[in-house]
Amino acid sequence: MGGLWDGTLGAGCSTDEREALLKFKADLEDPRNWLSSWVGQGDCCTWSRVVCDNHTGHVTQLHLGLPQPSYLTNSVLSGKLNPSLLELKYLGYLDMSYNDFHGIPIPSFLGLMTSLNTLYLDGAGFGGLIPHQLGNLSNLQQLGLEAAGDYVLYADSLWWLSNLSSLKFLDLSNVDLSKAFDWLHMINTLPSLSKLYLSNCQILHIPSLANVNISSSLSFLNLRHNQFSQTSVPSWVFQLKSLTYLNLAYNTFAGPIPAQLQNLTSLRTLTLASNDFNHSLPNWLYCLHHLEYLDLYGNKLGGRVSTGIGNLSSLVHLDMSVNYGLEFERGIPESFKSLCRLRSLFLRHVKLNQNVSELLEILGVCASDTLQDLTLGSCQLHGQLTDQIGLFKRLNHLILHNNSISGPLPVSFGEMTSLNHVDLSRNKINGSFPTSFGSLTGLAYVDISQNAMHGVVLPEIHLANLTKLTFFLASGNQMAFKANPDWVPPRRIQRLMLESWYVGPRFPHWLKGLQDLTSLDLSISGISEQIPDWFWSMSSQFHYLNFSHNQIPGRLPDAIFVGYNDSLFDFSSNCLEGPLPTVSSNLTLLDLSNNLFSGNLVKFLCFNPTEMRTTQYLNLRGNLLSGEIPGCWKNWRRLEVLRLGSNNFIGSIPNSIGTLTSLVSLHIQNNSLTGEIPLSLGNCSNLRTIDLGYNGLEGGIPRWMGKRLSRLSILNLRANNFHGSMPVELCHLQLLQILDLSHNSLSGSLPECLANFSAMATSDDTDAAAVIYIFFGGGEVFRENQNLLTKGSFVDYSTILNYVRSVDLSCNNLSGVIPGEIRDLKELHYLNLSHNFFSGKMPEGLQTMGSLESMDLSVNQLSGVIPPGLASLTFLSFLNLSYNNLRGKIPSSTQLQSFDSWSFIGNQELCGPPLNKTCSVSRAVPGSGNGDEEDEFLWFSISTSLGFVAGFAVAAWSFFFALSTEKKRTLEFLNYPGYIILQRYFVWRTS
C-alpha cells in the first residue's frame, strides 16, 4: 500500500513534525512495511499515508487504518501510540481503524490533540475504559470507537460527549454501555449529530426523552443487536423525522409493527429483522414510497401480504424470510411488476404456493435486468423451470431449495452468465444434467442434492469451463459420473458430494492432485477397487470423507493422519479387513462399522496414551473384532456415541468406561460379555441410551441406574443373565421411552410406580426428544436407532424413534398381579409382558392407553374376563392373550373381532368371535361352567399339545444343532409358540 495517500508537493514538513512521525513509527510493529517510506531526513509530506497542507507543509492527515477488518494478523499495525503525535499541532484527521493493538487502553493524550476534527479508532483492538479526555476535542466532527474482537471497550458514563457540539458522526458499536445509563441524554446534547451507531452495546434500557434535540439532524440510527428490556419501540424514535436509515434488528421488540413508523416518510432503509413482531403487515407500510431497503427477516409475522406491496416502487432489497405464518394469497402478485429496481428478493419460508414459471414471468416483466439475488427456499413452489429463467442475465444467487419443483433443468439455464451461487436442493427435479451448465464460467457454488436427476454426466462437457467451482453438492441423485482417466477437475474444488452417484467400479484417479479438496462424499457409488496408496497421502487435507456403502476391499493404512480439527471419516459398510488403523486424535467422527476388521482393540484404543482425543463418535459395530475391551478410555473423554455391538468381545465391561462422562449413547450389544454392569458407569450421567442386549451379563439390574442415570431414554438389557427383582429405583427414569428387560431371569412382582415414566405417560415431555439427534460438524447428524420386537416381529427404528414408547419384560420369571398403574402409560405404543407368571385379573381402565398399538400378555396365568375397555383401543393392531386362564365372552367390537383366533387360544373358558367356540349361557357368565366339559377340554388340550411337542422336539433339536455356533441374537424363535410349549407346557394351565 506504499504511495497511498501521498502528500502533495508544497513547502515541505517541518523538522519537528518529521521527528515526531519517526518516533511514532518506532513504537509501532509494521509486519507489512507499510511505513517503509518513513525514513531519513527527507520531506515527510512525500511519505505514504501522510497528507500535508499544500501551502504550509504542516501534516494534516494520517491514514493509518484499513478500509475493513483483516483476518491476517501479520498484515496490520500493532504496538502502541507514541505521544509524539502531540507535536503535530495541525493534525485534523487521524485514522487507525482495523489494526490490532491487543487490548491496550486508548491513550488519554489523544484528548490534547484539539486540532482533530476526525478520529477513527474503529476495530483497532483497543480495550478498557474510554478516556473522558476525548471530550476536550471540541472541533471533533467524526468519532469512530467501534470495539473489535475479544477486547472489551466500555464506558461508565458518556458525560464527556456533551462538549462535542460539532459532532456529526458517532460510532460506539460493540462498546459496552450497560453501565452508561446517561447514554441517551448525553447523545441528545449533540445538535449536529447526523449518524449514530449503537449496535451490540449491551444496552439494557432505553430511557424516555421529554425533548428530542436531535430530531432535525439525525438521519442515520443503528440500534441493532442490544439487550433492551422493553418490547416496544421507544416513542422518541418516531420523532426523528429526518431519519433515512433505521436499524432495530436483533432485539426483543414485539407486537404489531408500530404504526408511528409511517410518520418517518423519509425512510430509505428500515431493518426490523430478528425481533418478535407479529400480526400482519400493516397497509400503511406500502405508503413509504422512498423505501429502498426493507428487512423483516425472522419475526413472527403472519397473515396475507397485500398486493399493495407493489406500491413500494423504489425497493431495491426486500427480505421477509423466516416468517412462518406469512403468505401470499396466490403467490407473487401482479403488482410486483412495478418493482423495476429490485435487486434482492428473500422470501425463504414464506408460503407462496405458486407455479415457479408463473412467478418468474411476473418478476421478469420489470426486474429481469436488475435482479441479482433470488432466495425462495421452502416457499411451496411447484411446476417446472422453463426457458424464461435465462432472461435473468444479472442473477448472481439463485436459491430455490426445499420446494416441489419438478421437470428437467432447461437449456437456457446456461444463459445466466452472472450466476455464482445456485441451490436447487431437495426438489423433484428430474431429467439429465444440461450440457449448457458448462457455460456458467462464474459458477462457484452448486447444490442440486436430493432430487430425482438421472442419466450420465460427462465432466469434460457438463463441467467444462467451471474453473471457479469450489462447491459441487449433488448427493441423492441417480446419476453416473463418467470421467476420462486424464480429466482434470476444477482445481479450486473444496467440497465434492456425490452420494448415490455411480462413480465405480474403479477408484476415481482424477481425485489425485486436488489440493484444495476438504470434503468428499462418494458413498453408495459402486466402487469395488482398493483405495490406492497415493490417496492416503491426501488424508490430512480432509475435513469430511465418506466412502461408506461401497464394496471397497483391502486394508486401511497402519495410521491415518488428519489435518483438520472436527474431521469426520466414514468407511462403514465395505469389505475392509485386517487390524484397525491408528488415527489422529483430532478426528471427531469415525465410522468403520459393518466391515471385516479383526483383531483386538488394544493398539487402536491405547495408542499414544498421553494424548487427549477429541473424538465424539466412534462406531465399530458389525465387525470381527475380538478379545477383551481394553481399559484405556480415559483419553477418550469427549466421546458422545460409542458403538461396539455385534462383534466377538469377551470379558467384562471395563471400569474405565466410567471416565466417558460426555457419553450420550452406548451400544455394546450382541457380544459375549460377562460379569456385572460396572458401578463406574453411573458417572456417565449424560447417557440417554444404553444397549447391552444379547450378552452374558449377570447379577441384578443396578439400583443406582434410576438415580445416577436420570436422563436415560432407552434402556435395553435384553437377552442376558440378569436375575433378582426389577428395582423400584428404575421408576426415577422419568424420560424413559423404551425399556427392554426381556429374556432374562428376573423374578418378583412389578413395581407399582410405573406411572413415573413420564415420557410414556404424557405427550408434552420435550426433553426426551434430545436423545435421538446429535449434530456434528459439516451437517452430519447421528440418529439413534433401536431394533425392537413390536407386533410379533423385529423392526429397526431410527427416523421416528423419538415417537416410539415401548416396554418389553417378556420371557422372565415375573409374577404377581399386573399393577393397575400401567394404565397411566397413556403414550405407550408397545407392551409385552408375555412368558411370565403374572396372575390375577387383567388391569381395569386399559381404555385410557389410547396410543397402544401392540399388547402381548400371552403365556401367563391371568384369569377373569377380558376388560370391556380393551375394545376401545382403536389403534390396537396386535393383541396376544393366548395361553392364560381367561374366561367368559370376548368383548364385542370391530377392533377385537378383527384379530385372528390365535390371539385368544389356550384360554379354556374363553368364547365368542373370533374363536369358533360359541358362548352358551353358562360359559358367558364367569364361574358357571360345567366341570365335565372343563375336564374334557383340558385333556383334549393336553393331548393335542403333547402331540405337537413330540413333533416339534425333533425339529427344535435340529434347529439348536444348526445354530450352535451362531450368536444369541439368532435365537429369536424363543418368542414362537412352539418354544413356549417346550418351555412352559404346564404353566399356562394350572386349574
CSV table of C-alpha atoms in Angstrom, one decimal, residues 392-765:
chain,number,residue,atom,x,y,z
A,392,PHE,CA,-32.2,-13.1,-15.7
A,393,LYS,CA,-28.8,-12.3,-17.0
A,394,ARG,CA,-27.6,-10.4,-13.9
A,395,LEU,CA,-28.7,-13.1,-11.4
A,396,ASN,CA,-25.9,-13.9,-9.1
A,397,HIS,CA,-27.6,-16.0,-6.4
A,398,LEU,CA,-30.5,-18.4,-7.2
A,399,ILE,CA,-31.8,-20.3,-4.2
A,400,LEU,CA,-34.9,-22.4,-4.6
A,401,HIS,CA,-34.2,-25.3,-2.3
A,402,ASN,CA,-36.8,-27.4,-0.5
A,403,ASN,CA,-39.8,-26.9,-2.8
A,404,SER,CA,-41.6,-29.2,-5.2
A,405,ILE,CA,-40.2,-28.0,-8.4
A,406,SER,CA,-40.2,-30.8,-11.0
A,407,GLY,CA,-39.1,-31.5,-14.5
A,408,PRO,CA,-35.7,-31.1,-16.1
A,409,LEU,CA,-33.4,-28.1,-16.0
A,410,PRO,CA,-34.0,-26.0,-19.1
A,411,VAL,CA,-31.2,-25.5,-21.7
A,412,SER,CA,-31.5,-21.7,-21.0
A,413,PHE,CA,-30.0,-22.3,-17.6
A,414,GLY,CA,-26.6,-21.8,-19.1
A,415,GLU,CA,-27.6,-18.3,-20.3
A,416,MET,CA,-27.5,-16.9,-16.7
A,417,THR,CA,-23.9,-15.9,-17.2
A,418,SER,CA,-23.6,-13.9,-14.0
A,419,LEU,CA,-24.6,-16.9,-11.8
A,420,ASN,CA,-22.2,-17.6,-8.9
A,421,HIS,CA,-24.4,-19.5,-6.4
A,422,VAL,CA,-27.2,-21.9,-7.2
A,423,ASP,CA,-29.1,-24.1,-4.7
A,424,LEU,CA,-31.9,-26.3,-6.1
A,425,SER,CA,-31.6,-29.0,-3.5
A,426,ARG,CA,-34.5,-31.0,-2.1
A,427,ASN,CA,-36.9,-30.6,-5.0
A,428,LYS,CA,-38.2,-33.1,-7.6
A,429,ILE,CA,-36.1,-32.0,-10.5
A,430,ASN,CA,-35.6,-34.9,-12.9
A,431,GLY,CA,-34.0,-35.5,-16.3
A,432,SER,CA,-30.4,-35.3,-17.2
A,433,PHE,CA,-27.8,-32.7,-16.5
A,434,PRO,CA,-27.9,-29.9,-19.2
A,435,THR,CA,-24.7,-29.5,-21.2
A,436,SER,CA,-25.2,-25.7,-21.1
A,437,PHE,CA,-24.2,-25.9,-17.4
A,438,GLY,CA,-20.6,-25.8,-18.5
A,439,SER,CA,-21.2,-22.3,-19.9
A,440,LEU,CA,-21.6,-20.8,-16.4
A,441,THR,CA,-18.0,-19.7,-16.1
A,442,GLY,CA,-18.6,-17.7,-12.9
A,443,LEU,CA,-20.2,-20.5,-11.0
A,444,ALA,CA,-18.6,-21.2,-7.6
A,445,TYR,CA,-21.4,-22.9,-5.6
A,446,VAL,CA,-23.8,-25.6,-6.9
A,447,ASP,CA,-26.2,-27.6,-4.8
A,448,ILE,CA,-28.6,-29.9,-6.7
A,449,SER,CA,-28.7,-32.6,-4.0
A,450,GLN,CA,-31.7,-34.7,-3.1
A,451,ASN,CA,-33.5,-34.5,-6.4
A,452,ALA,CA,-34.5,-37.2,-8.9
A,453,MET,CA,-32.0,-36.4,-11.7
A,454,HIS,CA,-30.6,-39.3,-13.7
A,455,GLY,CA,-28.5,-40.0,-16.7
A,456,VAL,CA,-24.8,-39.7,-17.4
A,457,VAL,CA,-22.6,-36.7,-16.5
A,458,LEU,CA,-19.6,-36.3,-18.7
A,459,PRO,CA,-17.5,-33.8,-16.7
A,460,GLU,CA,-15.4,-32.8,-19.7
A,461,ILE,CA,-18.7,-31.4,-21.2
A,462,HIS,CA,-21.1,-30.7,-18.3
A,463,LEU,CA,-18.5,-29.1,-16.1
A,464,ALA,CA,-16.3,-27.6,-18.8
A,465,ASN,CA,-15.0,-24.1,-18.1
A,466,LEU,CA,-16.2,-24.1,-14.5
A,467,THR,CA,-12.7,-23.0,-13.3
A,468,LYS,CA,-14.1,-21.1,-10.3
A,469,LEU,CA,-16.2,-24.0,-8.9
A,470,THR,CA,-15.5,-24.6,-5.2
A,471,PHE,CA,-18.6,-26.4,-4.0
A,472,PHE,CA,-20.4,-29.1,-6.0
A,473,LEU,CA,-23.1,-30.8,-3.9
A,474,ALA,CA,-25.2,-33.3,-5.8
A,475,SER,CA,-25.8,-36.2,-3.4
A,476,GLY,CA,-29.1,-38.1,-3.6
A,477,ASN,CA,-29.5,-38.3,-7.3
A,478,GLN,CA,-29.2,-41.4,-9.6
A,479,MET,CA,-26.5,-40.1,-11.9
A,480,ALA,CA,-23.5,-41.8,-13.4
A,481,PHE,CA,-20.2,-39.9,-13.4
A,482,LYS,CA,-18.1,-41.0,-16.3
A,483,ALA,CA,-14.8,-39.1,-16.4
A,484,ASN,CA,-11.9,-39.9,-18.8
A,485,PRO,CA,-8.8,-41.0,-16.9
A,486,ASP,CA,-7.0,-37.9,-17.9
A,487,TRP,CA,-9.8,-35.5,-17.0
A,488,VAL,CA,-8.6,-32.6,-14.8
A,489,PRO,CA,-11.3,-31.4,-12.4
A,490,PRO,CA,-11.6,-27.7,-11.4
A,491,ARG,CA,-8.6,-27.1,-9.2
A,492,ARG,CA,-10.4,-24.9,-6.7
A,493,ILE,CA,-12.9,-27.5,-5.8
A,494,GLN,CA,-13.2,-27.8,-2.0
A,495,ARG,CA,-16.4,-29.8,-1.4
A,496,LEU,CA,-17.5,-32.6,-3.8
A,497,MET,CA,-20.5,-34.5,-2.6
A,498,LEU,CA,-21.7,-37.3,-5.0
A,499,GLU,CA,-23.5,-39.8,-2.6
A,500,SER,CA,-25.6,-42.2,-4.7
A,501,TRP,CA,-23.8,-41.3,-7.9
A,502,TYR,CA,-22.3,-44.3,-9.8
A,503,VAL,CA,-18.6,-43.5,-10.0
A,504,GLY,CA,-17.2,-47.0,-9.9
A,505,PRO,CA,-16.3,-49.7,-10.2
A,506,ARG,CA,-12.7,-48.3,-10.3
A,507,PHE,CA,-11.4,-45.9,-7.7
A,508,PRO,CA,-11.6,-42.3,-9.2
A,509,HIS,CA,-8.0,-41.5,-10.0
A,510,TRP,CA,-8.9,-37.9,-11.1
A,511,LEU,CA,-9.0,-37.0,-7.4
A,512,LYS,CA,-5.2,-37.0,-7.4
A,513,GLY,CA,-3.9,-33.5,-7.2
A,514,LEU,CA,-7.0,-31.8,-5.8
A,515,GLN,CA,-5.0,-30.0,-3.1
A,516,ASP,CA,-8.0,-27.7,-2.0
A,517,LEU,CA,-10.4,-30.6,-1.6
A,518,THR,CA,-11.5,-30.8,2.0
A,519,SER,CA,-14.9,-32.6,1.8
A,520,LEU,CA,-15.6,-35.7,-0.3
A,521,ASP,CA,-18.6,-37.9,-0.3
A,522,LEU,CA,-18.5,-41.0,-2.6
A,523,SER,CA,-20.8,-43.2,-0.5
A,524,ILE,CA,-23.1,-45.6,-2.4
A,525,SER,CA,-21.0,-45.1,-5.5
A,526,GLY,CA,-20.4,-48.6,-6.7
A,527,ILE,CA,-16.6,-48.5,-6.0
A,528,SER,CA,-15.1,-52.0,-5.7
A,529,GLU,CA,-11.5,-51.3,-6.1
A,530,GLN,CA,-9.0,-50.9,-3.3
A,531,ILE,CA,-8.1,-47.4,-2.2
A,532,PRO,CA,-4.7,-46.6,-3.7
A,533,ASP,CA,-1.7,-45.6,-1.6
A,534,TRP,CA,-1.4,-42.1,-3.2
A,535,PHE,CA,-4.9,-41.2,-1.8
A,536,TRP,CA,-3.8,-41.7,1.8
A,537,SER,CA,-1.1,-39.1,1.4
A,538,MET,CA,-4.1,-36.7,0.9
A,539,SER,CA,-5.9,-37.8,4.1
A,540,SER,CA,-4.5,-34.9,6.2
A,541,GLN,CA,-6.3,-32.3,4.0
A,542,PHE,CA,-9.8,-33.7,4.5
A,543,HIS,CA,-12.4,-32.3,6.9
A,544,TYR,CA,-15.1,-34.7,5.7
A,545,LEU,CA,-14.5,-38.1,4.0
A,546,ASN,CA,-17.2,-40.6,3.2
A,547,PHE,CA,-16.7,-43.8,1.3
A,548,SER,CA,-19.5,-45.8,3.1
A,549,HIS,CA,-21.8,-48.4,1.4
A,550,ASN,CA,-19.4,-49.5,-1.3
A,551,GLN,CA,-17.6,-52.8,-1.9
A,552,ILE,CA,-14.1,-51.4,-1.2
A,553,PRO,CA,-11.8,-54.3,-0.3
A,554,GLY,CA,-8.3,-54.4,1.2
A,555,ARG,CA,-6.8,-52.8,4.3
A,556,LEU,CA,-6.5,-49.4,5.6
A,557,PRO,CA,-3.0,-48.0,6.2
A,558,ASP,CA,-1.5,-48.6,9.7
A,559,ALA,CA,-2.1,-44.9,10.5
A,560,ILE,CA,-4.5,-42.3,9.2
A,561,PHE,CA,-3.5,-38.7,9.7
A,562,VAL,CA,-6.0,-35.8,9.9
A,563,GLY,CA,-5.0,-32.2,9.5
A,564,TYR,CA,-8.3,-30.6,10.5
A,565,ASN,CA,-9.9,-30.4,13.9
A,566,ASP,CA,-13.5,-31.7,14.0
A,567,SER,CA,-12.9,-34.0,11.0
A,568,LEU,CA,-15.4,-36.8,10.0
A,569,PHE,CA,-14.4,-40.1,8.4
A,570,ASP,CA,-16.9,-42.7,7.3
A,571,PHE,CA,-15.8,-46.0,5.8
A,572,SER,CA,-18.7,-48.1,7.0
A,573,SER,CA,-20.4,-50.9,5.1
A,574,ASN,CA,-17.5,-52.0,2.9
A,575,CYS,CA,-15.3,-55.1,2.7
A,576,LEU,CA,-12.3,-53.7,4.5
A,577,GLU,CA,-10.3,-56.2,6.6
A,578,GLY,CA,-7.3,-56.6,8.8
A,579,PRO,CA,-6.5,-54.8,12.0
A,580,LEU,CA,-7.9,-51.4,12.9
A,581,PRO,CA,-5.6,-48.4,12.0
A,582,THR,CA,-4.4,-45.9,14.5
A,583,VAL,CA,-6.0,-42.5,13.8
A,584,SER,CA,-5.2,-38.9,14.7
A,585,SER,CA,-6.5,-37.6,18.0
A,586,ASN,CA,-8.4,-34.7,16.4
A,587,LEU,CA,-10.9,-36.9,14.5
A,588,THR,CA,-14.4,-36.0,15.6
A,589,LEU,CA,-16.3,-38.9,13.9
A,590,LEU,CA,-15.0,-42.3,12.9
A,591,ASP,CA,-17.3,-44.9,11.5
A,592,LEU,CA,-15.8,-48.3,10.5
A,593,SER,CA,-18.9,-50.3,11.1
A,594,ASN,CA,-20.1,-53.3,9.1
A,595,ASN,CA,-16.7,-54.3,7.7
A,596,LEU,CA,-14.4,-57.3,8.2
A,597,PHE,CA,-11.9,-55.8,10.6
A,598,SER,CA,-10.4,-58.3,13.1
A,599,GLY,CA,-8.1,-58.5,16.0
A,600,ASN,CA,-8.3,-56.7,19.3
A,601,LEU,CA,-8.8,-53.0,20.3
A,602,VAL,CA,-5.6,-52.6,22.2
A,603,LYS,CA,-3.4,-50.8,19.6
A,604,PHE,CA,-6.3,-48.8,18.2
A,605,LEU,CA,-7.7,-47.6,21.6
A,606,CYS,CA,-4.5,-47.3,23.6
A,607,PHE,CA,-2.2,-45.8,21.0
A,608,ASN,CA,-0.3,-42.7,22.4
A,609,PRO,CA,-2.0,-42.9,25.9
A,610,THR,CA,-0.8,-39.5,26.9
A,611,GLU,CA,-2.7,-37.6,24.1
A,612,MET,CA,-6.2,-36.4,24.8
A,613,ARG,CA,-8.6,-37.3,22.0
A,614,THR,CA,-11.4,-35.1,20.6
A,615,THR,CA,-13.4,-38.0,19.1
A,616,GLN,CA,-17.1,-37.7,19.8
A,617,TYR,CA,-18.5,-40.5,17.7
A,618,LEU,CA,-16.9,-44.0,17.4
A,619,ASN,CA,-18.7,-46.8,15.6
A,620,LEU,CA,-17.0,-50.2,15.2
A,621,ARG,CA,-20.1,-52.4,15.3
A,622,GLY,CA,-20.6,-55.3,12.9
A,623,ASN,CA,-17.0,-56.4,12.5
A,624,LEU,CA,-15.0,-59.5,13.6
A,625,LEU,CA,-13.2,-57.7,16.5
A,626,SER,CA,-12.4,-59.9,19.5
A,627,GLY,CA,-10.7,-60.1,22.8
A,628,GLU,CA,-11.4,-58.1,25.9
A,629,ILE,CA,-12.4,-54.4,25.7
A,630,PRO,CA,-9.3,-52.6,26.9
A,631,GLY,CA,-9.5,-50.2,29.9
A,632,CYS,CA,-7.7,-47.2,28.4
A,633,TRP,CA,-10.8,-45.0,27.9
A,634,LYS,CA,-9.6,-42.0,30.0
A,635,ASN,CA,-8.2,-40.2,26.9
A,636,TRP,CA,-11.5,-40.6,25.0
A,637,ARG,CA,-13.5,-38.4,27.4
A,638,ARG,CA,-15.2,-36.4,24.7
A,639,LEU,CA,-16.9,-39.4,23.3
A,640,GLU,CA,-20.7,-38.9,23.0
A,641,VAL,CA,-21.5,-42.0,20.9
A,642,LEU,CA,-19.8,-45.4,21.3
A,643,ARG,CA,-21.0,-48.4,19.3
A,644,LEU,CA,-19.1,-51.7,19.7
A,645,GLY,CA,-22.1,-54.0,19.1
A,646,SER,CA,-22.2,-57.2,17.0
A,647,ASN,CA,-18.5,-58.2,17.5
A,648,ASN,CA,-16.9,-61.0,19.4
A,649,PHE,CA,-15.8,-59.2,22.6
A,650,ILE,CA,-15.4,-61.3,25.7
A,651,GLY,CA,-14.8,-60.5,29.4
A,652,SER,CA,-16.3,-57.8,31.4
A,653,ILE,CA,-17.1,-54.1,30.7
A,654,PRO,CA,-14.0,-52.2,32.0
A,655,ASN,CA,-14.4,-49.8,34.9
A,656,SER,CA,-12.7,-47.1,32.9
A,657,ILE,CA,-15.9,-46.8,30.8
A,658,GLY,CA,-17.0,-44.5,33.7
A,659,THR,CA,-14.5,-41.8,32.6
A,660,LEU,CA,-16.6,-41.2,29.5
A,661,THR,CA,-18.7,-38.5,31.2
A,662,SER,CA,-19.8,-36.9,27.9
A,663,LEU,CA,-21.3,-40.2,26.7
A,664,VAL,CA,-24.8,-40.0,25.4
A,665,SER,CA,-25.3,-43.3,23.5
A,666,LEU,CA,-23.7,-46.6,24.5
A,667,HIS,CA,-24.1,-49.7,22.4
A,668,ILE,CA,-22.2,-52.9,23.2
A,669,GLN,CA,-25.0,-55.4,22.3
A,670,ASN,CA,-24.6,-58.8,20.7
A,671,ASN,CA,-21.2,-59.8,22.1
A,672,SER,CA,-20.2,-62.4,24.7
A,673,LEU,CA,-19.6,-60.1,27.6
A,674,THR,CA,-19.9,-61.4,31.2
A,675,GLY,CA,-19.8,-60.1,34.7
A,676,GLU,CA,-21.8,-57.3,36.2
A,677,ILE,CA,-22.5,-53.8,34.9
A,678,PRO,CA,-19.7,-51.7,36.5
A,679,LEU,CA,-20.6,-49.2,39.1
A,680,SER,CA,-18.5,-46.6,37.4
A,681,LEU,CA,-21.0,-46.4,34.5
A,682,GLY,CA,-23.1,-44.3,36.9
A,683,ASN,CA,-20.6,-41.5,36.3
A,684,CYS,CA,-21.9,-41.1,32.8
A,685,SER,CA,-24.8,-39.0,33.8
A,686,ASN,CA,-25.4,-37.7,30.3
A,687,LEU,CA,-26.4,-41.1,29.0
A,688,ARG,CA,-29.6,-41.2,27.0
A,689,THR,CA,-29.2,-44.7,25.5
A,690,ILE,CA,-27.8,-47.9,27.0
A,691,ASP,CA,-28.0,-51.1,24.8
A,692,LEU,CA,-26.2,-54.1,26.3
A,693,GLY,CA,-28.6,-56.7,25.0
A,694,TYR,CA,-27.6,-60.2,23.8
A,695,ASN,CA,-24.6,-60.7,26.1
A,696,GLY,CA,-24.0,-62.9,29.1
A,697,LEU,CA,-24.1,-60.1,31.7
A,698,GLU,CA,-25.2,-61.2,35.1
A,699,GLY,CA,-26.1,-60.1,38.6
A,700,GLY,CA,-29.0,-57.8,39.4
A,701,ILE,CA,-30.1,-54.8,37.5
A,702,PRO,CA,-28.2,-52.0,39.3
A,703,ARG,CA,-30.4,-49.9,41.6
A,704,TRP,CA,-28.2,-46.9,41.1
A,705,MET,CA,-29.3,-46.6,37.4
A,706,GLY,CA,-32.5,-45.0,38.5
A,707,LYS,CA,-30.9,-42.0,40.2
A,708,ARG,CA,-27.5,-41.6,38.7
A,709,LEU,CA,-28.6,-42.0,35.1
A,710,SER,CA,-31.7,-39.9,35.3
A,711,ARG,CA,-31.6,-38.8,31.7
A,712,LEU,CA,-31.9,-42.3,30.3
A,713,SER,CA,-34.4,-42.6,27.5
A,714,ILE,CA,-33.6,-46.0,26.1
A,715,LEU,CA,-32.5,-49.0,28.3
A,716,ASN,CA,-32.1,-52.3,26.6
A,717,LEU,CA,-30.7,-55.2,28.6
A,718,ARG,CA,-32.4,-57.9,26.5
A,719,ALA,CA,-31.2,-61.5,26.5
A,720,ASN,CA,-28.7,-61.5,29.3
A,721,ASN,CA,-28.5,-63.4,32.6
A,722,PHE,CA,-29.8,-60.8,35.0
A,723,HIS,CA,-31.7,-62.1,38.0
A,724,GLY,CA,-33.5,-60.7,41.0
A,725,SER,CA,-36.4,-58.3,41.0
A,726,MET,CA,-36.9,-55.2,38.8
A,727,PRO,CA,-35.6,-52.4,41.0
A,728,VAL,CA,-38.2,-49.9,42.1
A,729,GLU,CA,-35.5,-47.2,41.6
A,730,LEU,CA,-35.9,-47.5,37.9
A,731,CYS,CA,-39.1,-45.5,38.3
A,732,HIS,CA,-36.9,-42.4,38.7
A,733,LEU,CA,-36.2,-42.6,35.0
A,734,GLN,CA,-38.9,-40.1,34.0
A,735,LEU,CA,-37.5,-39.6,30.5
A,736,LEU,CA,-37.6,-43.4,29.7
A,737,GLN,CA,-39.1,-44.1,26.3
A,738,ILE,CA,-38.0,-47.7,25.7
A,739,LEU,CA,-37.5,-50.3,28.3
A,740,ASP,CA,-36.4,-53.8,27.3
A,741,LEU,CA,-35.5,-56.3,30.0
A,742,SER,CA,-36.8,-59.3,28.2
A,743,HIS,CA,-35.2,-62.8,28.1
A,744,ASN,CA,-33.5,-62.6,31.5
A,745,SER,CA,-34.3,-64.4,34.8
A,746,LEU,CA,-36.0,-61.5,36.6
A,747,SER,CA,-38.4,-62.5,39.3
A,748,GLY,CA,-40.8,-61.0,41.8
A,749,SER,CA,-43.6,-58.5,41.1
A,750,LEU,CA,-43.6,-55.4,39.0
A,751,PRO,CA,-43.2,-52.1,41.0
A,752,GLU,CA,-46.3,-50.1,41.4
A,753,CYS,CA,-44.7,-46.8,40.3
A,754,LEU,CA,-44.8,-47.3,36.5
A,755,ALA,CA,-46.7,-44.1,36.1
A,756,ASN,CA,-43.5,-42.3,37.0
A,757,PHE,CA,-42.2,-43.0,33.4
A,758,SER,CA,-43.4,-39.5,32.4
A,759,ALA,CA,-42.3,-39.9,28.8
A,760,MET,CA,-44.7,-42.8,28.5
A,761,ALA,CA,-47.5,-41.2,30.4
A,762,THR,CA,-47.6,-37.7,28.9
A,763,SER,CA,-47.1,-36.3,25.4
A,764,ASP,CA,-45.6,-32.9,26.4
A,765,ASP,CA,-42.2,-34.1,27.5
